[in-house]
C-alpha atoms as a printed R data frame, in Angstrom:
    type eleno elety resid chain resno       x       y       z
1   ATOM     1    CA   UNK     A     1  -9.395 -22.682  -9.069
2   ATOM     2    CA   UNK     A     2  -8.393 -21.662  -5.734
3   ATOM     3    CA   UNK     A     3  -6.753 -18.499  -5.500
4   ATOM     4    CA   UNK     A     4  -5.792 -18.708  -1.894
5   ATOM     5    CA   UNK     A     5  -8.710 -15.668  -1.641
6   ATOM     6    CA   UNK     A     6 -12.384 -14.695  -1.804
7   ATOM     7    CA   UNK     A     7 -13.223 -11.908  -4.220
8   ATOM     8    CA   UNK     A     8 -15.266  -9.188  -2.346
9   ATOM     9    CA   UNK     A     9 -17.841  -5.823  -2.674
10  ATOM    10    CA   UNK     A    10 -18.492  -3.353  -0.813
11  ATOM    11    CA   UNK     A    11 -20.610  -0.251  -1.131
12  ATOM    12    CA   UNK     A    12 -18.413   3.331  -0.366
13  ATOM    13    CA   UNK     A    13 -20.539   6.046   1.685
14  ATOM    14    CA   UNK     A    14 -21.545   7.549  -1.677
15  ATOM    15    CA   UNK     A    15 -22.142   4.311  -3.529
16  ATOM    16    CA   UNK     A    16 -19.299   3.160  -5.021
17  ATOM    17    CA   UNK     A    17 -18.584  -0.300  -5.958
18  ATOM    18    CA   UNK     A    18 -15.272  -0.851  -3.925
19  ATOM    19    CA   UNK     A    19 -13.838  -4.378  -4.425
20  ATOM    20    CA   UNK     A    20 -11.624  -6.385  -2.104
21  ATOM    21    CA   UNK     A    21 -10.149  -9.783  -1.767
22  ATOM    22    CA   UNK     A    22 -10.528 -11.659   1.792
23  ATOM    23    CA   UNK     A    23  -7.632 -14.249   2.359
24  ATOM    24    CA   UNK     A    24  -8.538 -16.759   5.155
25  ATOM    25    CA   UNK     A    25 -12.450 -15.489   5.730
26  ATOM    26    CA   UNK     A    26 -13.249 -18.673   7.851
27  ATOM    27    CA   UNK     A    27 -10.225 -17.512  10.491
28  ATOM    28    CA   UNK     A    28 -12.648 -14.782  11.809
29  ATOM    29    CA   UNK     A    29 -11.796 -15.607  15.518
30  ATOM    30    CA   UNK     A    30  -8.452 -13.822  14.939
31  ATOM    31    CA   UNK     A    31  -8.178 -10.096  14.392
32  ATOM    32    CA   UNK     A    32  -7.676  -9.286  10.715
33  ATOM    33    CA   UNK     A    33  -4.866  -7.888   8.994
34  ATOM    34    CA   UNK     A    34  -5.845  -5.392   6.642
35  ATOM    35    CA   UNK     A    35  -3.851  -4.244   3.740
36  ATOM    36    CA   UNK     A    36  -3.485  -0.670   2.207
37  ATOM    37    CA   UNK     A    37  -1.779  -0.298  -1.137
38  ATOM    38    CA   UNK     A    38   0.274   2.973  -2.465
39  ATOM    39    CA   UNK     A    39  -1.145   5.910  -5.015
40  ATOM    40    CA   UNK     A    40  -1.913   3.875  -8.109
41  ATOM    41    CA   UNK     A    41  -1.433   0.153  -7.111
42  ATOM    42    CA   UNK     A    42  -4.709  -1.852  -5.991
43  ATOM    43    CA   UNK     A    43  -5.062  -5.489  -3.698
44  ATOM    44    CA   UNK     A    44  -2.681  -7.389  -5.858
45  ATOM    45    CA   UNK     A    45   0.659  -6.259  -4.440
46  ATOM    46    CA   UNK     A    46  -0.292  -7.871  -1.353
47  ATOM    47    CA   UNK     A    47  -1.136 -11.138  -3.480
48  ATOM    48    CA   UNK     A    48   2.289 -13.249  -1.613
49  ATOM    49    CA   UNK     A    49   2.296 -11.554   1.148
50  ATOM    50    CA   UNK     A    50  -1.620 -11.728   1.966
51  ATOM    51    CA   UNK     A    51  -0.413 -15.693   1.641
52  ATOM    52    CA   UNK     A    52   1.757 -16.036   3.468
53  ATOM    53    CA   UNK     A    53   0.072 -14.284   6.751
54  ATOM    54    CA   UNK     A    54  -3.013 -15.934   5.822
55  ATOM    55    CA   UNK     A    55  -1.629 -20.105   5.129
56  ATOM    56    CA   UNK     A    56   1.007 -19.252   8.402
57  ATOM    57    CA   UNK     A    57   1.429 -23.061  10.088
58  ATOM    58    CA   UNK     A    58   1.472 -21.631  13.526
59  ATOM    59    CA   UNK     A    59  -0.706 -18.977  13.562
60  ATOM    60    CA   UNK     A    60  -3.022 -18.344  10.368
61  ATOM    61    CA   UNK     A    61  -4.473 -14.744  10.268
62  ATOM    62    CA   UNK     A    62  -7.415 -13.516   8.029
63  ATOM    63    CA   UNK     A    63  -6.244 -10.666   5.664
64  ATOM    64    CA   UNK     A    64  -8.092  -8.478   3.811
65  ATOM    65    CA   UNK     A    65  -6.163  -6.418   0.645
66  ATOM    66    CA   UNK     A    66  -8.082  -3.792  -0.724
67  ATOM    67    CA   UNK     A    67  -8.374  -1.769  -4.277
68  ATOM    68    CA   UNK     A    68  -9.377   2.121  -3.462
69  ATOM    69    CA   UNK     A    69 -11.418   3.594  -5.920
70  ATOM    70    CA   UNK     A    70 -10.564   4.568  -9.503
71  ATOM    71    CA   UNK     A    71  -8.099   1.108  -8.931
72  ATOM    72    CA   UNK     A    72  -7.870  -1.955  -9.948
73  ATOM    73    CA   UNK     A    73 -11.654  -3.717  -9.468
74  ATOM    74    CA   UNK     A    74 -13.011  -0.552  -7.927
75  ATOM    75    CA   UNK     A    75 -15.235   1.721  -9.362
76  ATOM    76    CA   UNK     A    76 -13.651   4.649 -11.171
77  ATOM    77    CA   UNK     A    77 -15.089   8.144  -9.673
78  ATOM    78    CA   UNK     A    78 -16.918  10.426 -12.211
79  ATOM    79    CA   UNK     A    79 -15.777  13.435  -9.139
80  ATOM    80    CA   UNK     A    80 -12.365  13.293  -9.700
81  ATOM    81    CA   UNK     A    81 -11.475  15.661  -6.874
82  ATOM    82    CA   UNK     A    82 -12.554  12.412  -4.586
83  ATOM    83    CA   UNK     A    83  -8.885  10.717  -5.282
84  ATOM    84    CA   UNK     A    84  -7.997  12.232  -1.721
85  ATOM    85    CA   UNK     A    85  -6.622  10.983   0.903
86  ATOM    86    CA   UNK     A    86  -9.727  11.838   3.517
87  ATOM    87    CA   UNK     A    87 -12.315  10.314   1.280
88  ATOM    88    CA   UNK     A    88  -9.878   7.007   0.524
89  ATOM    89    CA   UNK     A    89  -9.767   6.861   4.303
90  ATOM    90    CA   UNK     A    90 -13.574   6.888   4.894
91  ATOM    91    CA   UNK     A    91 -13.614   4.102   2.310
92  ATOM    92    CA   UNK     A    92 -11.144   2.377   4.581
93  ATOM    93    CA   UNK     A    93 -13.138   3.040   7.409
94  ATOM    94    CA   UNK     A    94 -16.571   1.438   4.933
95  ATOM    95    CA   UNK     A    95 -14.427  -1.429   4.343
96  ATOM    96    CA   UNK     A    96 -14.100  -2.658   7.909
97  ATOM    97    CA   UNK     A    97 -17.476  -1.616   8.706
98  ATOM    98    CA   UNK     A    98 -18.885  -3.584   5.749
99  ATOM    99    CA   UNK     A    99 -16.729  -6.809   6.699
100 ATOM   100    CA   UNK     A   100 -17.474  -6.714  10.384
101 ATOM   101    CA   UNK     A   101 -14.073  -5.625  11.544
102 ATOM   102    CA   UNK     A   102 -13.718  -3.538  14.597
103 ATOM   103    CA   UNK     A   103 -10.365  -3.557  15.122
104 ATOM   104    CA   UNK     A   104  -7.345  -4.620  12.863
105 ATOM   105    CA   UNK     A   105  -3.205  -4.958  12.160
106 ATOM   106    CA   UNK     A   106  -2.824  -2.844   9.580
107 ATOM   107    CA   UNK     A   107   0.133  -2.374   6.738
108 ATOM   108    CA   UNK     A   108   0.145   0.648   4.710
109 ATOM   109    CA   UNK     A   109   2.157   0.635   1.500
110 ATOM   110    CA   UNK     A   110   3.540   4.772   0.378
111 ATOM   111    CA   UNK     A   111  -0.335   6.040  -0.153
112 ATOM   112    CA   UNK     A   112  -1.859   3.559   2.201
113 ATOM   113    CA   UNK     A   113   0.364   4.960   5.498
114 ATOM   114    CA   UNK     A   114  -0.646   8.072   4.755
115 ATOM   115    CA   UNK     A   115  -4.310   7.247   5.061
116 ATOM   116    CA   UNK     A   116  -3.359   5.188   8.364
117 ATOM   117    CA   UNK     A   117  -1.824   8.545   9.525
118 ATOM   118    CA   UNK     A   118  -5.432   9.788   9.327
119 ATOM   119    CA   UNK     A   119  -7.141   7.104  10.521
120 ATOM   120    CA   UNK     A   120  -5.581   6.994  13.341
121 ATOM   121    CA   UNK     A   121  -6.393  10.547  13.950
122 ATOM   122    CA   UNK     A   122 -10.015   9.137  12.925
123 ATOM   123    CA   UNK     A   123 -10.346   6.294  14.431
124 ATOM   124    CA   UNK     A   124  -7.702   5.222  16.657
125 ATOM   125    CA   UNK     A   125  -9.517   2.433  18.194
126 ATOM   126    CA   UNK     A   126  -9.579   0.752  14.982
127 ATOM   127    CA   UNK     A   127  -5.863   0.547  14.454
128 ATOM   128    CA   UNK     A   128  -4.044  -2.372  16.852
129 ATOM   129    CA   UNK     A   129  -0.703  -2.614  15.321
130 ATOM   130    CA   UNK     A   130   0.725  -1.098  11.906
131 ATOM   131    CA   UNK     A   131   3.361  -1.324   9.787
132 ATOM   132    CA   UNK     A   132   4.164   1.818   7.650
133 ATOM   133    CA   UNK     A   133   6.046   0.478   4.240
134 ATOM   134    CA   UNK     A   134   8.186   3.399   2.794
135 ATOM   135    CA   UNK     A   135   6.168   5.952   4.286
136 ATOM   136    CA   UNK     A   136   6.319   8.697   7.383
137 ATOM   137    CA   UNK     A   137   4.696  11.813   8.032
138 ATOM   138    CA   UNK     A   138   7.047  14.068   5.977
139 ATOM   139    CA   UNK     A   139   7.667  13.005   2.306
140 ATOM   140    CA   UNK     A   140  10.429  14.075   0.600
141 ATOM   141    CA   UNK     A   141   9.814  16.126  -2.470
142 ATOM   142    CA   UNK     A   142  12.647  14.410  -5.003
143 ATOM   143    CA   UNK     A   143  11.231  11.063  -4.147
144 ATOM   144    CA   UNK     A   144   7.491  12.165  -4.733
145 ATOM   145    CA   UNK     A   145   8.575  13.773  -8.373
146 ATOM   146    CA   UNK     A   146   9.996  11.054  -9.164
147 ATOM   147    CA   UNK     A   147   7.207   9.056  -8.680
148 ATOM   148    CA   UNK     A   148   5.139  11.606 -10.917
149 ATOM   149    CA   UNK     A   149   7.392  11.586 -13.926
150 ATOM   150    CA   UNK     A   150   7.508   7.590 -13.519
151 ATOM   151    CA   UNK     A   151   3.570   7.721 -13.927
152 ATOM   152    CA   UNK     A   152   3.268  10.266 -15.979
153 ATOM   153    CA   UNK     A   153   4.443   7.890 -18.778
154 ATOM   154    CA   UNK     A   154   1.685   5.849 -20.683
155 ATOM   155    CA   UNK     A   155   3.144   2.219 -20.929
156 ATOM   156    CA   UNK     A   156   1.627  -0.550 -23.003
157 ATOM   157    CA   UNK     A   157   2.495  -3.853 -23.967
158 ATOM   158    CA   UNK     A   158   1.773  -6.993 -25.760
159 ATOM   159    CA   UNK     A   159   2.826  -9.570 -23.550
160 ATOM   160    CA   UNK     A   160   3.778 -10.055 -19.456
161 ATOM   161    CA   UNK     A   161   7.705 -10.446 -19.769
162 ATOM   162    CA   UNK     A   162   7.757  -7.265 -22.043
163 ATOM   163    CA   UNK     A   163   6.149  -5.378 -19.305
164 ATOM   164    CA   UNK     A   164   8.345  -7.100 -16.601
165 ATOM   165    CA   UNK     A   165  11.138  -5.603 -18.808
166 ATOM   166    CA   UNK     A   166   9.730  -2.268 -18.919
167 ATOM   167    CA   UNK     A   167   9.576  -2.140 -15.244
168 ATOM   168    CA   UNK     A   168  12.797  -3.257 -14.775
169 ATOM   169    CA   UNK     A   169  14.070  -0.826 -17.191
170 ATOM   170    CA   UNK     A   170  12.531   2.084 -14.910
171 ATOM   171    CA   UNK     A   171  13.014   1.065 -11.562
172 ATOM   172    CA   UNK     A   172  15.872  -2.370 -11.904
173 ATOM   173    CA   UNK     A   173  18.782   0.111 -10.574
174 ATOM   174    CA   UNK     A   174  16.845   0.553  -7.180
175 ATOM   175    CA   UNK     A   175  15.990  -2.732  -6.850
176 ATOM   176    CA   UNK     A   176  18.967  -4.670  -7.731
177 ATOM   177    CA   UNK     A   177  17.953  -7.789  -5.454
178 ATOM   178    CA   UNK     A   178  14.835  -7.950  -7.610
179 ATOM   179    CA   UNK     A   179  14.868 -11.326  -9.502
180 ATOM   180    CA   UNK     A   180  12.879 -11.910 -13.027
181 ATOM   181    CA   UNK     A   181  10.038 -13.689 -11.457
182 ATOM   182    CA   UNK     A   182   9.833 -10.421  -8.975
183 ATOM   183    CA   UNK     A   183   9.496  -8.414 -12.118
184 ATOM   184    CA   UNK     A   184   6.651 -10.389 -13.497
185 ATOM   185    CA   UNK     A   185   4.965 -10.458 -10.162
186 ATOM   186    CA   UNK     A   186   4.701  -6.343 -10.012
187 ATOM   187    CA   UNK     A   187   3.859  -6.147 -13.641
188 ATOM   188    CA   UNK     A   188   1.087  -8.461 -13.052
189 ATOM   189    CA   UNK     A   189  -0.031  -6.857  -9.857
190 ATOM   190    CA   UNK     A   190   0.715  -2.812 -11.118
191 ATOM   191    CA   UNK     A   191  -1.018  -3.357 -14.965
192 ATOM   192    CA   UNK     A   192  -3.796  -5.537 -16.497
193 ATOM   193    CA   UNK     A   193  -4.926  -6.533 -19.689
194 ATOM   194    CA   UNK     A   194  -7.559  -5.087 -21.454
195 ATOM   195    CA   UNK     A   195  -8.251  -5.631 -25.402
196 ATOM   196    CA   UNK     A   196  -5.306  -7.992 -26.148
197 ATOM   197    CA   UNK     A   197  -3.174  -4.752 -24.157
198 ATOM   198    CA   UNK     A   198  -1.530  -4.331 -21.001
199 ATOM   199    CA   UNK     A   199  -1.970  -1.652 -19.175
200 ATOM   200    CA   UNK     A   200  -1.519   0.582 -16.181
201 ATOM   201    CA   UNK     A   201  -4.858  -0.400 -13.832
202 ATOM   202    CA   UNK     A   202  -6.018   2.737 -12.633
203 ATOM   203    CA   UNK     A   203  -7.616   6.260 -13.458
204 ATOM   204    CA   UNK     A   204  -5.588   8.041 -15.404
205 ATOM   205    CA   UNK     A   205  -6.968  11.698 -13.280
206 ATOM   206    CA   UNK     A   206  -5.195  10.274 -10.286
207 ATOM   207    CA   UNK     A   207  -1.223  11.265 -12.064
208 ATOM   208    CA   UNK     A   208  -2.953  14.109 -13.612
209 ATOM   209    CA   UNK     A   209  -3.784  15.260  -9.890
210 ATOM   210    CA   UNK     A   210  -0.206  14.803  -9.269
211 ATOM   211    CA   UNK     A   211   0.771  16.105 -12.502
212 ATOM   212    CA   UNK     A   212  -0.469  19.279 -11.557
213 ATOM   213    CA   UNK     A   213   0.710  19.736  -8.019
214 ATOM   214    CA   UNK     A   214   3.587  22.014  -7.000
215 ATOM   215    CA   UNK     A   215   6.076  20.125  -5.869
216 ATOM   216    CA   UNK     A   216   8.647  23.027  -5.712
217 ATOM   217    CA   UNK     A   217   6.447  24.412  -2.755
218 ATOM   218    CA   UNK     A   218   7.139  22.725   0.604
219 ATOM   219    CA   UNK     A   219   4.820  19.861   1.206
220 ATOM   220    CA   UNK     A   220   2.540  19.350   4.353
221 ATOM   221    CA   UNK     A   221   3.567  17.279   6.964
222 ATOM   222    CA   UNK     A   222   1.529  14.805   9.157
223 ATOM   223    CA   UNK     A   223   3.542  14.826  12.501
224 ATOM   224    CA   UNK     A   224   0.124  15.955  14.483
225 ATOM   225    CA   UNK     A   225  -1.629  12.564  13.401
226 ATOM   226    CA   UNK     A   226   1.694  10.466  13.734
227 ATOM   227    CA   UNK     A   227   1.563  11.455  17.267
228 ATOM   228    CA   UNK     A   228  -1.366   9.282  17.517
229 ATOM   229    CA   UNK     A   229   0.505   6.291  16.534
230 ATOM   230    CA   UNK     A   230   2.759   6.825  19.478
231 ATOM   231    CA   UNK     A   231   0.622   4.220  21.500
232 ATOM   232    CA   UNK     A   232   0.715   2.136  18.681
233 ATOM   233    CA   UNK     A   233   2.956  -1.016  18.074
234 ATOM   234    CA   UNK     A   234   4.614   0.016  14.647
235 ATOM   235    CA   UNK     A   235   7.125  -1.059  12.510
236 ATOM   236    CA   UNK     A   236   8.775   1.317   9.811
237 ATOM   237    CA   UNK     A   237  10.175  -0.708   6.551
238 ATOM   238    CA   UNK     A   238  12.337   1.598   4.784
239 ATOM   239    CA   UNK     A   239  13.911   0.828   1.521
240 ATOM   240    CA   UNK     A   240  17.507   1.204   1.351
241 ATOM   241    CA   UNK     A   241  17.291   2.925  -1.973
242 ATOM   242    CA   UNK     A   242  13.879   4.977  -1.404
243 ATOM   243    CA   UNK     A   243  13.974   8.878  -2.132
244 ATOM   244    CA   UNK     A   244  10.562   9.075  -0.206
245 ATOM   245    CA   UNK     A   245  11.499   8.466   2.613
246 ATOM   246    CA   UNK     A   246  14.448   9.881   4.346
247 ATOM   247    CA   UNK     A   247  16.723   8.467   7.607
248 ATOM   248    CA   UNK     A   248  16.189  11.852   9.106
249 ATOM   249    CA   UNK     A   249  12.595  11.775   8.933
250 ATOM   250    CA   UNK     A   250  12.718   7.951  10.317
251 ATOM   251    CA   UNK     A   251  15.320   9.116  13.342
252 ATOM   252    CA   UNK     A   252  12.640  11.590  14.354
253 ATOM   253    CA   UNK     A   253   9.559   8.808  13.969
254 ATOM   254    CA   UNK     A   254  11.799   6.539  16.358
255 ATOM   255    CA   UNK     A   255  12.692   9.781  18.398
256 ATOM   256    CA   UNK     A   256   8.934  10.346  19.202
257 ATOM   257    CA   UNK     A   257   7.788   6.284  19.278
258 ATOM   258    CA   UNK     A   258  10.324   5.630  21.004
259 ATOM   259    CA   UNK     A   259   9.238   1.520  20.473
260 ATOM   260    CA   UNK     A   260   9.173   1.942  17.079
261 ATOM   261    CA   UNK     A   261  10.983  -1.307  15.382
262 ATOM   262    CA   UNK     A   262  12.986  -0.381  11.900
263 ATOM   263    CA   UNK     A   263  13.664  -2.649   9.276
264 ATOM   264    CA   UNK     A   264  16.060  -1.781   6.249
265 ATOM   265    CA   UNK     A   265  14.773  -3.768   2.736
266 ATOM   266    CA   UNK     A   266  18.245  -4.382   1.073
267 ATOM   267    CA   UNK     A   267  18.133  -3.912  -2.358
268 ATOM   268    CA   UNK     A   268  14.774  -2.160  -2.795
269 ATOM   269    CA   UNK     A   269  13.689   1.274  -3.328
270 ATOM   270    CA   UNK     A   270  10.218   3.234  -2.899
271 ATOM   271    CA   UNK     A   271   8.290   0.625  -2.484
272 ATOM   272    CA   UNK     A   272   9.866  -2.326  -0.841
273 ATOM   273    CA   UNK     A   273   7.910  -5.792  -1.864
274 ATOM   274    CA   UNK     A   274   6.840  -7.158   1.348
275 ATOM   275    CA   UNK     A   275   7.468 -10.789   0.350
276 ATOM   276    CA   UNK     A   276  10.817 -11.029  -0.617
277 ATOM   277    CA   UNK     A   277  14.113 -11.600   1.421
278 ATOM   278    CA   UNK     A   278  12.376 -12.633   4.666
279 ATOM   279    CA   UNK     A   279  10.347  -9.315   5.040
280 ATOM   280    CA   UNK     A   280   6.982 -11.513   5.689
281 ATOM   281    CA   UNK     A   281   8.535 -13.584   7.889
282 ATOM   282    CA   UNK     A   282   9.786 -10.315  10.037
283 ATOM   283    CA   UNK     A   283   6.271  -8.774   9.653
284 ATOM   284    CA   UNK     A   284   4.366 -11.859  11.003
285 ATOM   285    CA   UNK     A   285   6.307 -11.936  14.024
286 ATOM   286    CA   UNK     A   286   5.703  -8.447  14.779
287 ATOM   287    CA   UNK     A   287   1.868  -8.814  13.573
288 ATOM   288    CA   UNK     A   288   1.924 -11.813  16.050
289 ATOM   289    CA   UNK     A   289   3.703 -10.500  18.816
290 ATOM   290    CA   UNK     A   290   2.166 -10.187  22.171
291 ATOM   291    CA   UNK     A   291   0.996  -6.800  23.428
């Protein structure tokens, strides 16, 4: 059965399985796109989107989606204090290595823009264009506890819809334009199924990291390594419901990238699905856009 992708391994620089899936590995005369997902999600939420880039009539793109570790196919980490954002980004940095990419479009979902924030500190002349999905230099704190106490609870089910209901039951008043089938898709892309169960695919010490952060204390900001994105094409999708990130903190990304496009998701919160409402189509064009 064709998937639309080719399941791939790489090695991490302290040997690590890491897995990834390659959609449209033949198109390697194009520069990749490569895919970055948030804190506890893996390469499935970019299943429809990683489609659509990659089947695009007029100008097909190779994509590569990946799962960091202790996600999805990845290799869980016996050193816990690894789930960090440096060593995630020298996995990201493995990745392309591993796969022959030397230069890349990337999107960064929440999690994922954070690490582009460093690697473009890093490793600048890896990065072509980006698009940061929900994400800035400055987080807001309200938005990031909510995240914790979303994960903090242990969800199983028996069946898909039950967990599409589950999510919707969490999360359905911040995505109102969110339609049953959209449900299904992030249950099946967020959980998997494991001993007739479904459940949450990832290490469980990742929340408990989070779980034991301060989040009354201010948190750090990133402006030093989004100044390195200021030579950067980059587009900024913001959900119109998010509580990560705020319009302030997006007025001063556009104050100091000055080219830096903005697109509102209707309807969605923290984090915006990239294939719904026209969002791809918006994101190939700037992906594809001349520089």
């Amino acid at each position: 059965m064709d998937n639309g992708f080719t399941p791939r391994t790489f090695a991490s620089p302290d040997g690590l399985t890491l897995y990834a899936r390659d959609y449209g590995l033949q198109l390697d005369d194009t520069v990749p796109i490569v895919c970055l997902p948030g804190l506890t999600r893996n390469s499935r939420d970019f299943h429809q989107l990683a489609l659509f880039l990659s089947r695009d009539a007029a100008r097909p793109r190779r994509v590569l989606t990946l799962d960091y570790r202790g996600r999805g196919e990845s290799d869980r980490d016996h050193n816990k204090a690894n789930y960090n954002l440096l060593v995630e980004a020298q996995d990201v940095i493995a990745a392309c290595e591993a796969f022959g990419i030397d230069r890349a479009d990337f999107i960064g979902t929440s999690r994922g823009g954070l690490i582009l924030h460093l690697l473009a500190a890093m490793r600048p002349a890896l990065l072509r264009r980006i698009v940061l999905n929900d994400i800035g230099p400055r987080i807001e704190t309200e938005g990031l506890k909510q995240i914790r106490n979303y994960l903090s609870r242990t969800h199983l089910s028996s069946d898909w819809p039950l967990a599409a209901l589950a999510l919707k039951a969490v999360h359905g008043p911040a995505f109102p334009i969110l339609e049953d089938r959209d449900w299904i898709d992030m249950a099946q892309a967020i959980y998997a199924k494991r001993n007739g169960m479904i459940e949450a695919d990832f290490d469980r010490a990742i929340v408990e990291q989070l779980q034991a952060a301060d989040l009354d204390q201010p948190l750090p900001d990133l402006w030093a390594q989004f100044e390195q994105m200021t030579s950067m094409p980059l587009l900024i999708v913001r959900g119109e419901n998010t509580a990560l990130l705020s319009l302030e903190t997006v007025s001063e990304m556009q104050r100091r990238h000055p080219n830096a496009m903005l697109l509102s998701a209707g309807g969605q919160g923290h984090a915006p699905l990239l294939h719904v409402d026209g969002i791809a189509s918006v994101i190939a064009d700037f992906l594809n856009a001349s520089d």
